[in-house]
PDB file of C-alpha atoms in Angstrom:
ATOM      1  CA  ASP A 282     -45.218  -4.237  54.292  1.00  0.00           C
ATOM      2  CA  GLN A 283     -44.602  -0.803  54.023  1.00  0.00           C
ATOM      3  CA  GLN A 284     -41.664  -0.143  56.771  1.00  0.00           C
ATOM      4  CA  VAL A 285     -41.106   3.391  55.969  1.00  0.00           C
ATOM      5  CA  LYS A 286     -44.659   5.399  54.908  1.00  0.00           C
ATOM      6  CA  GLN A 287     -44.916   8.974  53.947  1.00  0.00           C
ATOM      7  CA  ASN A 288     -49.028   9.110  54.648  1.00  0.00           C
ATOM      8  CA  SER A 289     -49.119  12.474  52.911  1.00  0.00           C
ATOM      9  CA  PRO A 290     -48.914  12.821  49.187  1.00  0.00           C
ATOM     10  CA  SER A 291     -49.085  15.793  48.611  1.00  0.00           C
ATOM     11  CA  LEU A 292     -48.500  19.148  50.528  1.00  0.00           C
ATOM     12  CA  SER A 293     -48.958  23.318  49.463  1.00  0.00           C
ATOM     13  CA  VAL A 294     -47.662  25.884  51.590  1.00  0.00           C
ATOM     14  CA  GLN A 295     -47.305  29.649  50.998  1.00  0.00           C
ATOM     15  CA  GLU A 296     -44.073  31.180  50.443  1.00  0.00           C
ATOM     16  CA  GLY A 297     -42.089  32.211  53.671  1.00  0.00           C
ATOM     17  CA  ARG A 298     -44.059  30.094  55.463  1.00  0.00           C
ATOM     18  CA  ILE A 299     -42.519  26.927  56.994  1.00  0.00           C
ATOM     19  CA  SER A 300     -43.572  23.502  55.400  1.00  0.00           C
ATOM     20  CA  ILE A 301     -43.550  20.170  57.757  1.00  0.00           C
ATOM     21  CA  LEU A 302     -42.873  17.044  56.284  1.00  0.00           C
ATOM     22  CA  ASN A 303     -43.782  13.545  57.536  1.00  0.00           C
ATOM     23  CA  CYS A 304     -42.352  10.323  57.599  1.00  0.00           C
ATOM     24  CA  ASP A 305     -43.151   7.191  60.005  1.00  0.00           C
ATOM     25  CA  TYR A 306     -41.217   3.621  60.388  1.00  0.00           C
ATOM     26  CA  THR A 307     -42.373   0.373  61.506  1.00  0.00           C
ATOM     27  CA  ASN A 308     -38.931  -0.978  61.892  1.00  0.00           C
ATOM     28  CA  SER A 309     -36.953  -0.326  65.205  1.00  0.00           C
ATOM     29  CA  MET A 310     -33.754  -1.555  64.296  1.00  0.00           C
ATOM     30  CA  PHE A 311     -33.316   1.698  61.713  1.00  0.00           C
ATOM     31  CA  ASP A 312     -30.378   3.935  63.291  1.00  0.00           C
ATOM     32  CA  TYR A 313     -30.107   6.689  60.032  1.00  0.00           C
ATOM     33  CA  PHE A 314     -32.478   8.636  58.315  1.00  0.00           C
ATOM     34  CA  LEU A 315     -32.202  10.543  55.394  1.00  0.00           C
ATOM     35  CA  TRP A 316     -34.306  12.968  53.284  1.00  0.00           C
ATOM     36  CA  TYR A 317     -33.874  13.268  49.561  1.00  0.00           C
ATOM     37  CA  LYS A 318     -35.432  15.748  47.490  1.00  0.00           C
ATOM     38  CA  LYS A 319     -36.332  14.987  43.668  1.00  0.00           C
ATOM     39  CA  TYR A 320     -36.618  17.730  41.020  1.00  0.00           C
ATOM     40  CA  PRO A 321     -39.070  16.479  37.281  1.00  0.00           C
ATOM     41  CA  ALA A 322     -36.621  14.457  35.253  1.00  0.00           C
ATOM     42  CA  GLU A 323     -33.756  14.494  38.029  1.00  0.00           C
ATOM     43  CA  GLY A 324     -32.112  12.307  40.120  1.00  0.00           C
ATOM     44  CA  PRO A 325     -32.856  11.959  43.828  1.00  0.00           C
ATOM     45  CA  THR A 326     -29.728  14.365  45.649  1.00  0.00           C
ATOM     46  CA  PHE A 327     -29.098  14.047  49.421  1.00  0.00           C
ATOM     47  CA  LEU A 328     -30.722  17.071  51.594  1.00  0.00           C
ATOM     48  CA  ILE A 329     -30.005  16.246  55.693  1.00  0.00           C
ATOM     49  CA  SER A 330     -29.500  12.896  57.623  1.00  0.00           C
ATOM     50  CA  ILE A 331     -30.204  11.958  61.033  1.00  0.00           C
ATOM     51  CA  SER A 332     -28.630   9.093  63.782  1.00  0.00           C
ATOM     52  CA  SER A 333     -30.704   7.539  65.956  1.00  0.00           C
ATOM     53  CA  ILE A 334     -28.458   8.666  69.084  1.00  0.00           C
ATOM     54  CA  LYS A 335     -29.825  12.470  68.330  1.00  0.00           C
ATOM     55  CA  ASP A 336     -33.465  13.739  68.059  1.00  0.00           C
ATOM     56  CA  LYS A 337     -32.628  17.130  65.896  1.00  0.00           C
ATOM     57  CA  ASN A 338     -30.613  17.735  63.087  1.00  0.00           C
ATOM     58  CA  GLU A 339     -30.000  21.421  61.587  1.00  0.00           C
ATOM     59  CA  ASP A 340     -28.939  22.565  58.146  1.00  0.00           C
ATOM     60  CA  GLY A 341     -30.080  26.139  57.393  1.00  0.00           C
ATOM     61  CA  ARG A 342     -33.149  26.274  56.758  1.00  0.00           C
ATOM     62  CA  PHE A 343     -33.754  22.605  56.784  1.00  0.00           C
ATOM     63  CA  THR A 344     -34.684  20.762  60.329  1.00  0.00           C
ATOM     64  CA  VAL A 345     -35.094  17.380  60.950  1.00  0.00           C
ATOM     65  CA  PHE A 346     -36.569  16.173  63.837  1.00  0.00           C
ATOM     66  CA  LEU A 347     -36.597  12.508  65.220  1.00  0.00           C
ATOM     67  CA  ASN A 348     -38.965  10.823  67.597  1.00  0.00           C
ATOM     68  CA  LYS A 349     -37.819   7.234  68.410  1.00  0.00           C
ATOM     69  CA  SER A 350     -40.527   6.649  70.558  1.00  0.00           C
ATOM     70  CA  ALA A 351     -43.177   7.434  68.521  1.00  0.00           C
ATOM     71  CA  LYS A 352     -40.877   6.024  65.193  1.00  0.00           C
ATOM     72  CA  HIS A 353     -41.622   8.844  63.673  1.00  0.00           C
ATOM     73  CA  LEU A 354     -39.417  11.815  62.051  1.00  0.00           C
ATOM     74  CA  SER A 355     -40.218  15.407  60.101  1.00  0.00           C
ATOM     75  CA  LEU A 356     -38.566  17.943  58.049  1.00  0.00           C
ATOM     76  CA  HIS A 357     -38.880  21.431  58.578  1.00  0.00           C
ATOM     77  CA  ILE A 358     -38.088  23.773  56.060  1.00  0.00           C
ATOM     78  CA  VAL A 359     -37.931  27.359  57.172  1.00  0.00           C
ATOM     79  CA  PRO A 360     -38.623  29.869  54.938  1.00  0.00           C
ATOM     80  CA  SER A 361     -40.279  27.950  52.447  1.00  0.00           C
ATOM     81  CA  GLN A 362     -39.077  28.776  48.899  1.00  0.00           C
ATOM     82  CA  PRO A 363     -40.422  28.511  45.239  1.00  0.00           C
ATOM     83  CA  GLY A 364     -37.494  26.565  44.355  1.00  0.00           C
ATOM     84  CA  ASP A 365     -37.973  24.447  46.998  1.00  0.00           C
ATOM     85  CA  SER A 366     -41.052  22.711  45.548  1.00  0.00           C
ATOM     86  CA  ALA A 367     -40.042  19.154  44.340  1.00  0.00           C
ATOM     87  CA  VAL A 368     -40.724  15.663  45.752  1.00  0.00           C
ATOM     88  CA  TYR A 369     -39.192  14.562  48.822  1.00  0.00           C
ATOM     89  CA  PHE A 370     -38.163  11.088  50.276  1.00  0.00           C
ATOM     90  CA  CYS A 371     -37.495   9.879  53.572  1.00  0.00           C
ATOM     91  CA  ALA A 372     -35.187   6.692  53.669  1.00  0.00           C
ATOM     92  CA  ALA A 373     -33.836   4.659  56.435  1.00  0.00           C
ATOM     93  CA  THR A 374     -31.365   1.886  56.678  1.00  0.00           C
ATOM     94  CA  TYR A 375     -29.283   0.458  59.669  1.00  0.00           C
ATOM     95  CA  ASN A 376     -25.781  -0.532  60.574  1.00  0.00           C
ATOM     96  CA  GLN A 377     -25.678   3.002  58.918  1.00  0.00           C
ATOM     97  CA  GLY A 378     -24.882   1.462  55.460  1.00  0.00           C
ATOM     98  CA  GLY A 379     -26.487  -1.094  52.837  1.00  0.00           C
ATOM     99  CA  LYS A 380     -29.862  -1.050  51.640  1.00  0.00           C
ATOM    100  CA  LEU A 381     -32.139   2.575  52.214  1.00  0.00           C
ATOM    101  CA  ILE A 382     -36.018   1.498  52.581  1.00  0.00           C
ATOM    102  CA  PHE A 383     -37.797   4.740  51.070  1.00  0.00           C
ATOM    103  CA  GLY A 384     -41.109   6.260  51.782  1.00  0.00           C
ATOM    104  CA  GLN A 385     -43.561   6.898  48.996  1.00  0.00           C
ATOM    105  CA  GLY A 386     -42.572  10.747  48.675  1.00  0.00           C
ATOM    106  CA  THR A 387     -44.548  13.863  49.251  1.00  0.00           C
ATOM    107  CA  GLU A 388     -44.744  16.190  46.320  1.00  0.00           C
ATOM    108  CA  LEU A 389     -44.389  19.956  48.131  1.00  0.00           C
ATOM    109  CA  SER A 390     -46.169  22.723  45.929  1.00  0.00           C
ATOM    110  CA  VAL A 391     -44.302  25.800  47.586  1.00  0.00           C
ATOM    111  CA  LYS A 392     -46.476  29.161  46.056  1.00  0.00           C
ATOM    112  CA  PRO A 393     -45.572  32.973  45.656  1.00  0.00           C
TER     113      PRO A 393
ATOM    114  CA  ASN B 133     -16.359  13.843  37.979  1.00  0.00           C
ATOM    115  CA  ALA B 134     -19.289  13.590  36.729  1.00  0.00           C
ATOM    116  CA  GLY B 135     -20.779  11.174  39.202  1.00  0.00           C
ATOM    117  CA  VAL B 136     -22.697   8.344  38.501  1.00  0.00           C
ATOM    118  CA  THR B 137     -24.482   8.454  34.800  1.00  0.00           C
ATOM    119  CA  GLN B 138     -26.829   6.500  32.737  1.00  0.00           C
ATOM    120  CA  THR B 139     -27.986   5.270  29.659  1.00  0.00           C
ATOM    121  CA  PRO B 140     -30.092   5.864  27.663  1.00  0.00           C
ATOM    122  CA  LYS B 141     -32.101   8.793  28.841  1.00  0.00           C
ATOM    123  CA  PHE B 142     -35.516   7.413  27.376  1.00  0.00           C
ATOM    124  CA  GLN B 143     -36.406   4.218  25.516  1.00  0.00           C
ATOM    125  CA  VAL B 144     -39.685   2.906  24.568  1.00  0.00           C
ATOM    126  CA  LEU B 145     -39.848  -0.774  23.661  1.00  0.00           C
ATOM    127  CA  LYS B 146     -42.525  -3.029  22.809  1.00  0.00           C
ATOM    128  CA  THR B 147     -43.417  -6.188  24.962  1.00  0.00           C
ATOM    129  CA  GLY B 148     -40.930  -9.118  24.371  1.00  0.00           C
ATOM    130  CA  GLN B 149     -37.914  -7.151  23.636  1.00  0.00           C
ATOM    131  CA  SER B 150     -35.159  -6.984  25.338  1.00  0.00           C
ATOM    132  CA  MET B 151     -32.583  -4.285  26.512  1.00  0.00           C
ATOM    133  CA  THR B 152     -30.035  -3.143  28.765  1.00  0.00           C
ATOM    134  CA  LEU B 153     -29.704  -0.034  31.158  1.00  0.00           C
ATOM    135  CA  GLN B 154     -26.001   0.905  31.664  1.00  0.00           C
ATOM    136  CA  CYS B 155     -24.825   2.686  35.213  1.00  0.00           C
ATOM    137  CA  ALA B 156     -21.340   3.715  35.540  1.00  0.00           C
ATOM    138  CA  GLN B 157     -20.175   5.259  38.794  1.00  0.00           C
ATOM    139  CA  ASP B 158     -16.431   7.768  38.973  1.00  0.00           C
ATOM    140  CA  MET B 159     -16.413   7.573  42.479  1.00  0.00           C
ATOM    141  CA  ASN B 160     -14.405   4.516  42.973  1.00  0.00           C
ATOM    142  CA  HIS B 161     -17.870   2.861  45.541  1.00  0.00           C
ATOM    143  CA  ASN B 162     -18.200  -0.431  46.435  1.00  0.00           C
ATOM    144  CA  SER B 163     -21.748  -0.841  46.560  1.00  0.00           C
ATOM    145  CA  MET B 164     -24.258   0.024  43.616  1.00  0.00           C
ATOM    146  CA  TYR B 165     -28.330   0.026  43.432  1.00  0.00           C
ATOM    147  CA  TRP B 166     -31.200  -0.309  40.656  1.00  0.00           C
ATOM    148  CA  TYR B 167     -34.414   1.385  42.183  1.00  0.00           C
ATOM    149  CA  ARG B 168     -37.197   1.594  39.633  1.00  0.00           C
ATOM    150  CA  GLN B 169     -39.968   4.887  41.054  1.00  0.00           C
ATOM    151  CA  ASP B 170     -43.683   4.008  40.092  1.00  0.00           C
ATOM    152  CA  PRO B 171     -46.151   7.066  41.081  1.00  0.00           C
ATOM    153  CA  GLY B 172     -47.044   6.618  44.344  1.00  0.00           C
ATOM    154  CA  MET B 173     -44.865   3.693  45.540  1.00  0.00           C
ATOM    155  CA  GLY B 174     -41.591   5.729  45.950  1.00  0.00           C
ATOM    156  CA  LEU B 175     -38.274   4.181  45.311  1.00  0.00           C
ATOM    157  CA  ARG B 176     -38.414   0.340  45.417  1.00  0.00           C
ATOM    158  CA  LEU B 177     -35.138  -1.636  45.083  1.00  0.00           C
ATOM    159  CA  ILE B 178     -34.305  -4.157  42.304  1.00  0.00           C
ATOM    160  CA  TYR B 179     -31.055  -5.294  42.700  1.00  0.00           C
ATOM    161  CA  TYR B 180     -28.471  -4.089  44.389  1.00  0.00           C
ATOM    162  CA  SER B 181     -24.077  -5.188  44.192  1.00  0.00           C
ATOM    163  CA  ALA B 182     -22.448  -4.243  47.762  1.00  0.00           C
ATOM    164  CA  SER B 183     -18.977  -5.205  45.840  1.00  0.00           C
ATOM    165  CA  GLU B 184     -16.841  -5.817  42.869  1.00  0.00           C
ATOM    166  CA  GLY B 185     -18.673  -9.200  41.664  1.00  0.00           C
ATOM    167  CA  THR B 186     -21.555  -9.772  44.295  1.00  0.00           C
ATOM    168  CA  THR B 187     -25.269  -9.312  43.139  1.00  0.00           C
ATOM    169  CA  ASP B 188     -28.314 -10.032  45.321  1.00  0.00           C
ATOM    170  CA  LYS B 189     -32.299  -9.374  44.761  1.00  0.00           C
ATOM    171  CA  GLY B 190     -33.888  -6.410  46.112  1.00  0.00           C
ATOM    172  CA  GLU B 191     -37.570  -6.083  46.740  1.00  0.00           C
ATOM    173  CA  VAL B 192     -38.775  -6.487  43.385  1.00  0.00           C
ATOM    174  CA  PRO B 193     -36.202  -8.491  41.146  1.00  0.00           C
ATOM    175  CA  ASN B 194     -38.912 -10.257  39.248  1.00  0.00           C
ATOM    176  CA  GLY B 195     -38.281  -9.719  35.362  1.00  0.00           C
ATOM    177  CA  TYR B 196     -35.016  -8.338  35.663  1.00  0.00           C
ATOM    178  CA  ASN B 197     -30.712  -9.576  35.481  1.00  0.00           C
ATOM    179  CA  VAL B 198     -28.206  -7.323  36.626  1.00  0.00           C
ATOM    180  CA  SER B 199     -24.144  -7.846  35.762  1.00  0.00           C
ATOM    181  CA  ARG B 200     -21.585  -5.533  38.087  1.00  0.00           C
ATOM    182  CA  LEU B 201     -19.135  -5.922  35.009  1.00  0.00           C
ATOM    183  CA  ASN B 202     -16.542  -3.879  37.479  1.00  0.00           C
ATOM    184  CA  LYS B 203     -16.276  -1.864  40.255  1.00  0.00           C
ATOM    185  CA  ARG B 204     -17.281   1.383  37.736  1.00  0.00           C
ATOM    186  CA  GLU B 205     -20.061  -0.238  35.844  1.00  0.00           C
ATOM    187  CA  PHE B 206     -23.824  -1.955  36.910  1.00  0.00           C
ATOM    188  CA  SER B 207     -25.975  -2.917  33.977  1.00  0.00           C
ATOM    189  CA  LEU B 208     -29.770  -3.809  34.243  1.00  0.00           C
ATOM    190  CA  ARG B 209     -31.010  -6.575  31.616  1.00  0.00           C
ATOM    191  CA  LEU B 210     -34.445  -6.652  31.101  1.00  0.00           C
ATOM    192  CA  GLU B 211     -34.832 -10.167  28.972  1.00  0.00           C
ATOM    193  CA  SER B 212     -38.270 -10.081  27.962  1.00  0.00           C
ATOM    194  CA  ALA B 213     -40.110  -6.249  28.522  1.00  0.00           C
ATOM    195  CA  ALA B 214     -43.722  -5.812  30.206  1.00  0.00           C
ATOM    196  CA  PRO B 215     -46.226  -3.221  29.929  1.00  0.00           C
ATOM    197  CA  SER B 216     -45.493  -3.287  34.163  1.00  0.00           C
ATOM    198  CA  GLN B 217     -41.847  -2.540  33.416  1.00  0.00           C
ATOM    199  CA  THR B 218     -43.186   1.006  32.761  1.00  0.00           C
ATOM    200  CA  SER B 219     -40.979   3.245  34.703  1.00  0.00           C
ATOM    201  CA  VAL B 220     -37.881   5.389  35.969  1.00  0.00           C
ATOM    202  CA  TYR B 221     -35.057   3.506  36.710  1.00  0.00           C
ATOM    203  CA  PHE B 222     -32.511   5.034  39.195  1.00  0.00           C
ATOM    204  CA  CYS B 223     -28.888   3.715  39.928  1.00  0.00           C
ATOM    205  CA  ALA B 224     -27.522   4.811  42.702  1.00  0.00           C
ATOM    206  CA  SER B 225     -23.763   4.328  44.224  1.00  0.00           C
ATOM    207  CA  THR B 226     -22.761   4.600  47.821  1.00  0.00           C
ATOM    208  CA  PRO B 227     -19.660   3.924  49.884  1.00  0.00           C
ATOM    209  CA  GLY B 228     -21.914   3.068  52.770  1.00  0.00           C
ATOM    210  CA  GLY B 229     -24.792   5.144  54.052  1.00  0.00           C
ATOM    211  CA  LEU B 230     -25.316   8.790  51.552  1.00  0.00           C
ATOM    212  CA  GLN B 231     -26.158   7.441  48.103  1.00  0.00           C
ATOM    213  CA  TYR B 232     -26.138   9.431  45.107  1.00  0.00           C
ATOM    214  CA  PHE B 233     -28.025   8.886  42.664  1.00  0.00           C
ATOM    215  CA  GLY B 234     -27.800   8.784  38.657  1.00  0.00           C
ATOM    216  CA  PRO B 235     -30.276  10.836  36.497  1.00  0.00           C
ATOM    217  CA  GLY B 236     -32.616   8.106  35.864  1.00  0.00           C
ATOM    218  CA  THR B 237     -34.045   6.468  32.621  1.00  0.00           C
ATOM    219  CA  ARG B 238     -37.300   6.515  31.747  1.00  0.00           C
ATOM    220  CA  LEU B 239     -38.532   3.283  30.042  1.00  0.00           C
ATOM    221  CA  THR B 240     -41.943   2.604  28.262  1.00  0.00           C
ATOM    222  CA  VAL B 241     -43.253  -0.542  27.427  1.00  0.00           C
ATOM    223  CA  THR B 242     -45.795  -0.502  25.134  1.00  0.00           C
TER     224      THR B 242
END
C-alpha cells in the first residue's frame, strides 16, 4: 500500500521553463510534507516543506503547493536550471515528526 | 560539523556473508533511521531508533538487525547477505521532522 505516490518516474524540461513535479498521498492524517533532492552518489538533501495548515510555501525559485481536498502536492521550479537536474522525492509525516513516508521519486532533467 | 557519516561507501559481498554498515551523527539528534533505495521504489525504511536505547522495525526489516550503540551511532547488520539486499543504504538523523541524510553505502551481493 503506497501511501505517497509520484506517478512520473521522469520529467524533461528546457532551461528557463517551469518544472512541475507532482505527488499524491492517501493518508489524511499526514500533516507535514517535504521535498528532497538527490544527486547521483550523494544522500538526499532537504529542499522545501509545507505544513498542512498552509496551501503554499515559497523559497526562491521553489514553490510547493498543497491541495488537501485532492490529497495532492506539487513542486514548481521557476526558472529551471541545468543544476536542478536530480531525483526529487516527496515525503510525508504526521505529528510533524517521526517517520517519513517517501514517494518513488521523479528524475528531473533540465536541458540547456 | 560532519553531519551524518556512513562507512563504507562501497561493499561487495558474496551470498551468505555478513557485514555491518556504520552510521554516526554529530548533531545531537535523538532519532536515527536506516533506509534502502532501489530503482522505482523510493526510500524504504528498514529500522529506526526514536531515541538512544530503542529500536523499531520499519517497512522492510527482514534480513537486517540494528544496534543503537549510543546517541551518535546507529549500525545496520546483515547476518547472511542475499542478492535481494543489493541496494544503496542511507542513514538519516533528525531532531524531529526534517531528516538529514548521510552519503550512502552502495552494497552489491553476488
